[in-house]
Coordinates of C-alpha atoms and ligand atoms in Angstrom, one line a residue:
M20 CA -135.8 11.1 -232.4
T21 CA -138.0 10.5 -229.2
F22 CA -137.7 7.0 -227.9
D23 CA -138.4 5.3 -225.2
L24 CA -136.6 1.7 -224.2
H25 CA -138.0 0.3 -221.3
T26 CA -141.7 -0.7 -221.9
H27 CA -143.4 -3.8 -220.5
H28 CA -146.5 -6.0 -220.7
R29 CA -149.2 -8.8 -219.8
R30 CA -146.7 -11.8 -220.5
C31 CA -144.6 -10.6 -217.2
G32 CA -147.7 -11.1 -215.5
H33 CA -147.3 -7.3 -213.3
A34 CA -148.0 -5.3 -215.8
A35 CA -151.5 -4.5 -218.6
G36 CA -152.2 -4.4 -221.9
D37 CA -150.5 -6.4 -224.5
I38 CA -147.4 -5.6 -226.7
E39 CA -149.0 -3.5 -229.5
E40 CA -151.5 -0.9 -227.0
Y41 CA -147.6 0.2 -226.1
I42 CA -147.0 0.6 -229.4
R43 CA -150.1 2.5 -230.3
A44 CA -149.2 4.4 -227.2
A45 CA -146.1 5.3 -228.4
A46 CA -147.2 6.6 -232.1
D47 CA -150.4 8.5 -230.3
F48 CA -147.6 9.8 -228.2
G49 CA -145.4 11.4 -230.6
L50 CA -142.8 8.7 -230.0
T51 CA -140.2 8.3 -233.3
A52 CA -139.1 4.6 -231.7
I53 CA -140.7 2.3 -228.9
G54 CA -138.3 -0.6 -227.1
I55 CA -140.1 -3.4 -226.1
S56 CA -138.1 -4.8 -223.2
D57 CA -140.2 -7.2 -220.5
H58 CA -138.7 -8.6 -217.8
S59 CA -136.5 -12.3 -219.2
P60 CA -138.0 -15.3 -217.6
Y61 CA -135.6 -17.1 -215.1
F62 CA -133.4 -18.8 -217.3
A63 CA -132.1 -21.1 -214.8
A64 CA -134.7 -22.6 -213.3
S65 CA -135.7 -26.3 -213.2
E66 CA -139.1 -25.3 -214.0
D67 CA -140.6 -23.8 -217.0
H68 CA -142.5 -20.4 -215.3
P69 CA -141.7 -20.4 -211.2
A70 CA -142.4 -17.3 -211.0
P71 CA -146.3 -16.3 -213.0
G72 CA -146.1 -12.6 -211.6
L73 CA -142.6 -11.3 -211.9
A74 CA -141.7 -13.1 -215.1
M75 CA -142.7 -14.8 -218.3
A76 CA -142.1 -18.4 -218.9
A77 CA -138.9 -19.7 -220.4
S78 CA -141.2 -21.4 -223.6
E79 CA -143.0 -17.9 -224.0
F80 CA -140.1 -16.4 -224.9
P81 CA -139.6 -17.4 -228.5
R82 CA -143.2 -15.7 -229.0
Y83 CA -142.3 -12.7 -227.4
I84 CA -139.8 -12.2 -229.4
E85 CA -141.8 -13.3 -232.9
E86 CA -144.6 -10.7 -231.4
I87 CA -142.8 -7.9 -231.3
V88 CA -140.4 -8.7 -234.5
R89 CA -143.9 -9.5 -236.7
L90 CA -145.2 -6.2 -235.0
K91 CA -141.9 -4.3 -235.9
K92 CA -142.7 -5.0 -239.3
K93 CA -146.7 -4.0 -239.7
Y94 CA -146.1 -0.4 -238.2
E95 CA -142.9 0.2 -239.5
D96 CA -144.4 2.8 -241.1
R97 CA -146.0 5.0 -238.4
I98 CA -143.0 3.8 -235.5
E99 CA -139.5 1.7 -234.8
V100 CA -139.7 -1.0 -233.5
L101 CA -136.5 -2.1 -231.3
V102 CA -136.2 -5.7 -229.6
G103 CA -135.3 -5.3 -226.7
V104 CA -135.7 -7.4 -223.3
E105 CA -134.5 -6.2 -219.3
S106 CA -132.9 -9.4 -218.2
D107 CA -132.3 -10.4 -214.6
F108 CA -128.5 -10.4 -213.7
F109 CA -127.3 -13.4 -211.7
P110 CA -123.3 -14.3 -212.1
E111 CA -123.7 -17.5 -211.5
H112 CA -126.0 -18.1 -214.6
V113 CA -124.7 -15.3 -217.0
G114 CA -123.2 -17.1 -219.4
K115 CA -126.7 -19.2 -219.8
Y116 CA -128.1 -16.2 -220.5
D117 CA -126.4 -14.5 -222.8
Q118 CA -126.4 -17.7 -224.3
I119 CA -130.0 -17.7 -225.2
Y120 CA -130.0 -14.2 -226.2
R121 CA -127.6 -14.8 -228.6
Q122 CA -130.0 -17.0 -230.6
Y123 CA -132.6 -13.8 -231.3
P124 CA -132.4 -11.4 -233.2
L125 CA -132.4 -8.2 -229.8
D126 CA -131.7 -4.6 -230.4
Y127 CA -130.7 -4.5 -226.4
I128 CA -130.7 -5.7 -223.2
I129 CA -130.9 -3.8 -220.4
G130 CA -129.4 -5.8 -217.1
S131 CA -130.9 -4.8 -214.2
I132 CA -130.1 -6.0 -210.5
H133 CA -133.8 -7.2 -208.8
V134 CA -132.8 -9.6 -206.8
T135 CA -129.5 -8.8 -204.2
N136 CA -128.5 -11.4 -201.7
G137 CA -132.3 -13.1 -202.2
K138 CA -133.8 -10.2 -201.3
H139 CA -136.3 -8.1 -204.1
V140 CA -135.4 -4.5 -205.1
S141 CA -138.5 -3.6 -205.2
Q142 CA -140.8 -6.5 -203.8
N143 CA -141.2 -7.1 -200.3
M144 CA -139.8 -3.7 -199.2
H145 CA -140.7 -4.3 -196.2
I146 CA -137.7 -6.5 -195.7
W147 CA -135.2 -3.7 -196.1
Y148 CA -137.1 -1.2 -194.1
E149 CA -136.5 -3.8 -191.7
L150 CA -132.7 -3.8 -191.8
D151 CA -130.3 -1.7 -189.5
E152 CA -127.7 0.1 -190.4
E153 CA -124.3 -2.3 -190.5
Q154 CA -127.1 -4.8 -192.3
L155 CA -127.8 -2.0 -194.7
E156 CA -124.6 -1.0 -195.3
R157 CA -123.5 -5.2 -196.3
E158 CA -126.3 -5.0 -198.4
R159 CA -125.1 -1.6 -200.3
D160 CA -121.9 -3.6 -201.0
I161 CA -123.3 -6.6 -202.2
Y162 CA -125.7 -4.6 -204.7
F163 CA -123.1 -2.0 -206.3
G164 CA -120.9 -5.2 -206.6
L165 CA -123.0 -6.9 -208.0
L166 CA -124.0 -3.6 -211.0
Q167 CA -120.2 -3.3 -211.4
Q168 CA -119.7 -7.0 -212.6
A169 CA -122.8 -6.3 -214.6
A170 CA -121.3 -4.8 -216.1
K171 CA -118.1 -6.3 -217.0
S172 CA -120.1 -8.9 -218.4
G173 CA -120.1 -7.5 -221.5
V174 CA -123.5 -9.5 -222.0
F175 CA -125.8 -5.9 -221.7
H176 CA -125.5 -3.0 -223.7
I177 CA -127.8 -0.7 -220.7
I178 CA -127.6 -1.0 -216.9
G179 CA -130.7 0.1 -215.8
H180 CA -132.7 2.2 -213.0
M181 CA -129.0 2.0 -211.2
D182 CA -129.9 3.8 -207.9
L183 CA -133.4 2.2 -207.2
V184 CA -131.9 0.8 -204.1
R185 CA -131.7 4.4 -203.0
R186 CA -135.6 4.5 -201.2
Y187 CA -134.0 2.5 -198.4
Y188 CA -130.8 5.2 -198.0
R189 CA -132.0 8.7 -195.5
D190 CA -128.5 9.7 -197.3
F191 CA -128.1 8.2 -200.4
M192 CA -125.2 9.8 -201.0
G193 CA -123.2 10.0 -197.8
T194 CA -123.9 6.0 -197.6
C195 CA -123.2 5.2 -200.8
G196 CA -121.7 8.1 -202.4
A197 CA -118.1 6.3 -202.7
L198 CA -119.4 2.9 -204.1
V199 CA -121.5 5.2 -206.6
E200 CA -118.4 6.3 -208.4
Q201 CA -116.7 4.0 -208.4
T202 CA -119.6 2.2 -210.4
V203 CA -120.0 5.2 -212.5
K204 CA -116.0 4.7 -212.9
V205 CA -116.9 1.1 -214.5
F206 CA -119.7 1.9 -216.4
A207 CA -117.7 4.2 -218.1
E208 CA -114.3 2.3 -218.5
T209 CA -116.7 -0.7 -219.9
G210 CA -118.4 2.2 -222.2
V211 CA -121.9 0.2 -220.7
T212 CA -124.9 2.8 -221.3
M213 CA -127.1 3.9 -218.1
E214 CA -130.6 4.2 -218.0
I215 CA -132.3 6.7 -217.3
N216 CA -136.1 5.8 -215.7
T217 CA -138.4 7.9 -215.0
S218 CA -140.9 5.2 -213.4
G219 CA -139.6 6.5 -209.6
I220 CA -141.4 9.4 -210.5
M221 CA -144.8 9.0 -210.0
R222 CA -143.4 7.6 -206.3
S223 CA -141.7 11.4 -205.9
E224 CA -138.4 9.5 -205.8
G225 CA -136.9 10.9 -209.2
T226 CA -136.2 9.2 -211.6
N227 CA -133.1 7.1 -211.7
P228 CA -130.6 7.5 -211.1
C229 CA -131.2 10.3 -209.4
L230 CA -129.6 13.7 -210.5
E231 CA -126.8 13.9 -208.1
V232 CA -125.3 10.4 -210.1
L233 CA -126.2 11.6 -213.9
E234 CA -123.9 14.4 -213.0
L235 CA -120.9 11.8 -211.9
A236 CA -122.0 10.0 -215.2
H237 CA -121.8 13.0 -217.0
R238 CA -118.6 14.0 -215.7
Y239 CA -117.3 10.5 -216.6
G240 CA -118.6 10.1 -219.9
V241 CA -120.9 7.3 -219.0
P242 CA -123.8 7.6 -222.3
V243 CA -127.4 7.2 -220.7
T244 CA -130.7 6.8 -222.3
F245 CA -134.1 6.9 -221.9
G246 CA -137.1 4.3 -220.2
S247 CA -140.3 4.8 -218.7
D248 CA -140.1 1.4 -217.6
A249 CA -144.2 1.6 -218.4
H250 CA -146.2 -1.4 -216.9
K251 CA -149.6 0.5 -217.9
P252 CA -150.0 1.8 -222.1
V253 CA -150.6 5.3 -221.0
R254 CA -147.6 5.6 -219.1
V255 CA -145.2 5.0 -222.8
G256 CA -142.8 8.2 -223.2
E257 CA -143.7 9.6 -219.2
H258 CA -140.9 12.8 -218.4
W259 CA -139.4 12.9 -221.8
E260 CA -139.7 16.4 -221.8
E261 CA -138.5 17.0 -218.5
V262 CA -135.2 14.5 -218.1
M263 CA -134.6 16.1 -222.1
R264 CA -134.2 19.3 -220.2
M265 CA -132.3 17.9 -217.2
L266 CA -129.5 16.5 -219.2
K267 CA -128.7 19.5 -220.7
E268 CA -128.6 21.3 -218.0
I269 CA -126.2 19.1 -216.7
G270 CA -124.2 19.0 -220.1
Y271 CA -125.4 16.4 -222.0
R272 CA -125.5 16.5 -225.7
E273 CA -126.7 13.5 -226.8
L274 CA -129.1 10.1 -226.0
Q275 CA -127.6 6.6 -226.8
M276 CA -130.2 4.1 -228.6
F277 CA -129.6 0.7 -230.1
R278 CA -130.1 -0.7 -233.2
G279 CA -129.0 -4.6 -233.7
R280 CA -127.2 -4.2 -230.8
Q281 CA -125.2 -1.5 -232.0
P282 CA -125.1 2.2 -230.3
V283 CA -126.9 5.2 -232.4
R284 CA -126.1 8.2 -230.8
I285 CA -129.4 10.7 -230.6
P286 CA -129.0 14.5 -230.1
I287 CA -130.7 15.8 -227.9
Ligands
LIG321 ZN1 -141.5 -5.3 -214.0
LIG322 ZN1 -136.5 -3.4 -213.3

């Protein structure tokens, strides 16, 4: 069984193509399942659509879910379609997000940290590159603290691209290694699944998380899953084979998928 749980589409304002194009691309690629997981709206904002280039409007979310459910039925003979969302994690609003997600037939929720300390982790990246070492250490503590809180919240089935901030640290494991290990332990204790995200490979950043983190995750028994983070249909399933090779070398024998919020073990 081959699958990709992390895909976007035009609703978020920075991805190309409709959901159906991603499903067709996945079927053509030969995947047996595809999860659609566009960025969550800013549910706690006072406006309906505060950031059109980052996420869909809150009022659009029901239509988003309906469309996936309709396509799940339409494509059931060709490919399994799963209903997901890549959710931001704001500790002060997580209860509200959880309450909203419970109203929908979601198969899984990916929790991702995109904003720490008011700074977007992958937009306006220059802000990060201007930080000195002391500031970077402060940001590191906040970022990994948020990851641990997200795992402990119990709202998310999967934690997305956990070492996304790696690009800002010259010696990532040297600077962040202790916190990475502490965070991986929290993942193991809470039972949350860690995503292996392949979108960094095209930027020569390798997988997120990197090999060292994956080896730690394996040592602590953290389940892992696969996501391309495709923002274009053509990228669906990208690097599946090499990630499977990497996981087998580390010692992983299975991947985690989700149906109806329940984990499903997939042998590799
Ligand atoms: Zn995106
Ligand atoms: Zn993300």
